[in-house]
PDB file of C-alpha atoms in Angstrom:
ATOM      1  CA  MET E  28       0.000   0.000   0.000  1.00 89.00           C
ATOM      2  CA  ASP E  29       2.856   2.390   0.844  1.00 92.00           C
ATOM      3  CA  LYS E  30       4.411   1.914  -2.589  1.00 93.00           C
ATOM      4  CA  LEU E  31       1.122   2.945  -4.201  1.00 93.00           C
ATOM      5  CA  TRP E  32       0.941   6.127  -2.099  1.00 93.00           C
ATOM      6  CA  VAL E  33       4.548   6.988  -2.958  1.00 94.00           C
ATOM      7  CA  ALA E  34       4.222   6.171  -6.668  1.00 95.00           C
ATOM      8  CA  TYR E  35       0.938   7.934  -7.338  1.00 93.00           C
ATOM      9  CA  SER E  36       1.865  11.018  -5.303  1.00 94.00           C
ATOM     10  CA  LYS E  37       5.268  11.342  -6.997  1.00 93.00           C
ATOM     11  CA  GLY E  38       7.009  10.762  -3.662  1.00 95.00           C
ATOM     12  CA  ASN E  39       4.997  13.259  -1.618  1.00 94.00           C
ATOM     13  CA  TYR E  40       2.773  10.914   0.393  1.00 95.00           C
ATOM     14  CA  GLY E  41       2.942   7.516   2.037  1.00 94.00           C
ATOM     15  CA  TYR E  42       3.940   5.991   5.352  1.00 95.00           C
ATOM     16  CA  SER E  43       7.599   5.736   4.338  1.00 95.00           C
ATOM     17  CA  VAL E  44       7.584   9.453   3.453  1.00 96.00           C
ATOM     18  CA  GLN E  45       6.016  10.245   6.829  1.00 95.00           C
ATOM     19  CA  ARG E  46       8.544   8.011   8.589  1.00 96.00           C
ATOM     20  CA  LYS E  47      11.464   9.903   7.061  1.00 96.00           C
ATOM     21  CA  ILE E  48       9.970  13.195   8.231  1.00 96.00           C
ATOM     22  CA  TRP E  49       9.351  11.692  11.709  1.00 96.00           C
ATOM     23  CA  LEU E  50      12.993  10.628  11.898  1.00 97.00           C
ATOM     24  CA  GLN E  51      14.097  14.121  10.761  1.00 97.00           C
ATOM     25  CA  CYS E  52      11.974  15.467  13.639  1.00 96.00           C
ATOM     26  CA  LYS E  53      13.908  13.139  15.998  1.00 97.00           C
ATOM     27  CA  LYS E  54      10.745  11.085  16.610  1.00 95.00           C
ATOM     28  CA  GLU E  55       9.105  14.057  18.339  1.00 95.00           C
ATOM     29  CA  TRP E  56       5.410  14.149  17.563  1.00 93.00           C
ATOM     30  CA  GLY E  57       4.746  17.885  17.942  1.00 91.00           C
ATOM     31  CA  PRO E  58       7.295  18.982  15.325  1.00 94.00           C
ATOM     32  CA  PHE E  59       6.284  16.050  13.096  1.00 94.00           C
ATOM     33  CA  PHE E  60       2.577  16.949  13.158  1.00 92.00           C
ATOM     34  CA  LYS E  61       3.444  20.572  12.417  1.00 93.00           C
ATOM     35  CA  LYS E  62       5.773  19.629   9.539  1.00 95.00           C
ATOM     36  CA  ILE E  63       3.136  17.495   7.810  1.00 93.00           C
ATOM     37  CA  ASP E  64       0.459  20.121   8.519  1.00 90.00           C
ATOM     38  CA  TRP E  65      -1.726  18.075  10.873  1.00 87.00           C
ATOM     39  CA  THR E  66      -1.909  21.048  13.240  1.00 87.00           C
ATOM     40  CA  THR E  67      -3.090  24.577  12.673  1.00 85.00           C
ATOM     41  CA  GLY E  68      -2.973  28.031  14.236  1.00 82.00           C
ATOM     42  CA  GLU E  69      -0.717  29.628  16.826  1.00 83.00           C
ATOM     43  CA  ASN E  70      -1.547  26.960  19.418  1.00 83.00           C
ATOM     44  CA  ASN E  71      -0.859  24.098  16.992  1.00 80.00           C
ATOM     45  CA  SER E  72      -4.347  22.684  17.505  1.00 84.00           C
ATOM     46  CA  TYR E  73      -5.022  19.365  15.812  1.00 82.00           C
ATOM     47  CA  ARG E  74      -6.979  19.686  12.606  1.00 80.00           C
ATOM     48  CA  LYS E  75     -10.594  18.464  12.688  1.00 78.00           C
ATOM     49  CA  TRP E  76     -11.364  15.412  10.622  1.00 78.00           C
ATOM     50  CA  PRO E  77     -12.326  15.500   7.779  1.00 79.00           C
ATOM     51  CA  GLU E  78     -12.981  19.141   6.986  1.00 80.00           C
ATOM     52  CA  ASP E  79      -9.653  20.646   8.105  1.00 82.00           C
ATOM     53  CA  PHE E  80      -7.382  18.180   6.327  1.00 85.00           C
ATOM     54  CA  GLN E  81      -6.011  18.884   2.871  1.00 86.00           C
ATOM     55  CA  TRP E  82      -7.441  16.484   0.302  1.00 87.00           C
ATOM     56  CA  ARG E  83      -5.432  17.950  -2.572  1.00 84.00           C
ATOM     57  CA  SER E  84      -2.258  16.963  -4.402  1.00 87.00           C
ATOM     58  CA  ASP E  85      -0.568  20.181  -3.270  1.00 90.00           C
ATOM     59  CA  ALA E  86      -0.894  19.419   0.473  1.00 91.00           C
ATOM     60  CA  ALA E  87       2.278  19.427   2.567  1.00 93.00           C
ATOM     61  CA  LYS E  88       4.719  16.595   1.962  1.00 95.00           C
ATOM     62  CA  GLY E  89       3.708  13.698   4.214  1.00 92.00           C
ATOM     63  CA  HIS E  90       0.204  15.083   4.888  1.00 89.00           C
ATOM     64  CA  LEU E  91      -1.360  11.851   3.639  1.00 90.00           C
ATOM     65  CA  PRO E  92      -2.282   9.134   4.458  1.00 92.00           C
ATOM     66  CA  LEU E  93      -4.138  10.171   7.571  1.00 87.00           C
ATOM     67  CA  THR E  94      -3.734   8.057  10.698  1.00 85.00           C
ATOM     68  CA  ASN E  95      -5.767   8.788  13.809  1.00 78.00           C
ATOM     69  CA  ALA E  96      -3.469   9.974  16.602  1.00 74.00           C
ATOM     70  CA  LEU E  97      -6.100  11.632  18.789  1.00 67.00           C
ATOM     71  CA  ARG E  98      -5.934   8.897  21.425  1.00 73.00           C
ATOM     72  CA  GLY E  99      -2.188   8.504  21.234  1.00 81.00           C
ATOM     73  CA  THR E 100       0.589   7.665  18.852  1.00 89.00           C
ATOM     74  CA  GLN E 101       0.894   3.912  19.425  1.00 89.00           C
ATOM     75  CA  LEU E 102      -0.707   2.978  16.107  1.00 90.00           C
ATOM     76  CA  ILE E 103       1.343   5.325  13.954  1.00 89.00           C
ATOM     77  CA  THR E 104       4.525   4.378  15.854  1.00 93.00           C
ATOM     78  CA  ALA E 105       3.808   0.709  15.119  1.00 91.00           C
ATOM     79  CA  VAL E 106       3.268   1.516  11.441  1.00 91.00           C
ATOM     80  CA  PHE E 107       6.523   3.489  11.205  1.00 92.00           C
ATOM     81  CA  GLU E 108       8.473   0.737  12.981  1.00 94.00           C
ATOM     82  CA  HIS E 109       6.953  -2.130  10.989  1.00 93.00           C
ATOM     83  CA  PRO E 110       9.534  -3.845   8.743  1.00 93.00           C
ATOM     84  CA  ALA E 111       7.427  -3.110   5.667  1.00 90.00           C
ATOM     85  CA  ILE E 112       7.906   0.624   6.296  1.00 91.00           C
ATOM     86  CA  ALA E 113      11.081   0.829   8.375  1.00 90.00           C
ATOM     87  CA  GLY E 114      12.818  -1.560   6.024  1.00 84.00           C
ATOM     88  CA  THR E 115      12.424   0.793   3.087  1.00 60.00           C
ATOM     89  CA  ASP E 116      15.198   3.143   4.234  1.00 55.00           C
ATOM     90  CA  GLU E 117      17.023   1.016   6.835  1.00 50.00           C
ATOM     91  CA  ALA E 118      17.669  -1.819   4.406  1.00 45.00           C
ATOM     92  CA  LYS E 119      19.401   0.568   2.023  1.00 51.00           C
ATOM     93  CA  ALA E 120      21.518   2.114   4.766  1.00 52.00           C
ATOM     94  CA  ALA E 121      22.527  -1.105   6.524  1.00 48.00           C
ATOM     95  CA  PRO E 122      25.863  -2.612   5.521  1.00 50.00           C
ATOM     96  CA  LYS E 123      25.624  -6.068   4.022  1.00 51.00           C
ATOM     97  CA  GLN E 124      26.959  -8.755   6.306  1.00 51.00           C
ATOM     98  CA  LYS E 125      28.546 -11.997   5.248  1.00 51.00           C
ATOM     99  CA  LYS E 126      26.782 -15.083   6.502  1.00 49.00           C
ATOM    100  CA  LYS E 127      28.830 -17.465   8.570  1.00 51.00           C
ATOM    101  CA  LEU E 128      28.715 -21.074   7.506  1.00 51.00           C
ATOM    102  CA  PHE E 129      29.974 -22.351  10.832  1.00 51.00           C
ATOM    103  CA  ASN E 130      29.691 -20.971  14.315  1.00 54.00           C
ATOM    104  CA  PHE E 131      33.316 -21.217  15.584  1.00 48.00           C
TER     105      PHE E 131
END
C-alpha cells in the first residue's frame, strides 16, 4: 500500500515518506505533526477530521495518508516501525553482512 501512495503522489505521500519526516523530527510528535500540517494556528491545535485536512495533491509533503493519533501515537509508531515501512530506508543504509557457515 505504501508503494502505491509513494508512486501515485510522486514521492509526496505515504507511510515511508512520513517516517522519514518523523525521523528528521527526531521522533518528536509535535514537530512532526506541524511539519506534515496536521496542526493549525498559533496553538498548533489538531486539525478536525475530515474538513480541516487537505485532500489535494498540493498538500504538505507527508500530509497523507491520515492516521488517527487523537488517542495517542501507538498505532502510527507501530506503522513506522513495521519492517514493511522501516525496512524501506534502513535496508538501504545497513551494511551487508557476510553469513557465517559455521559458528566457531
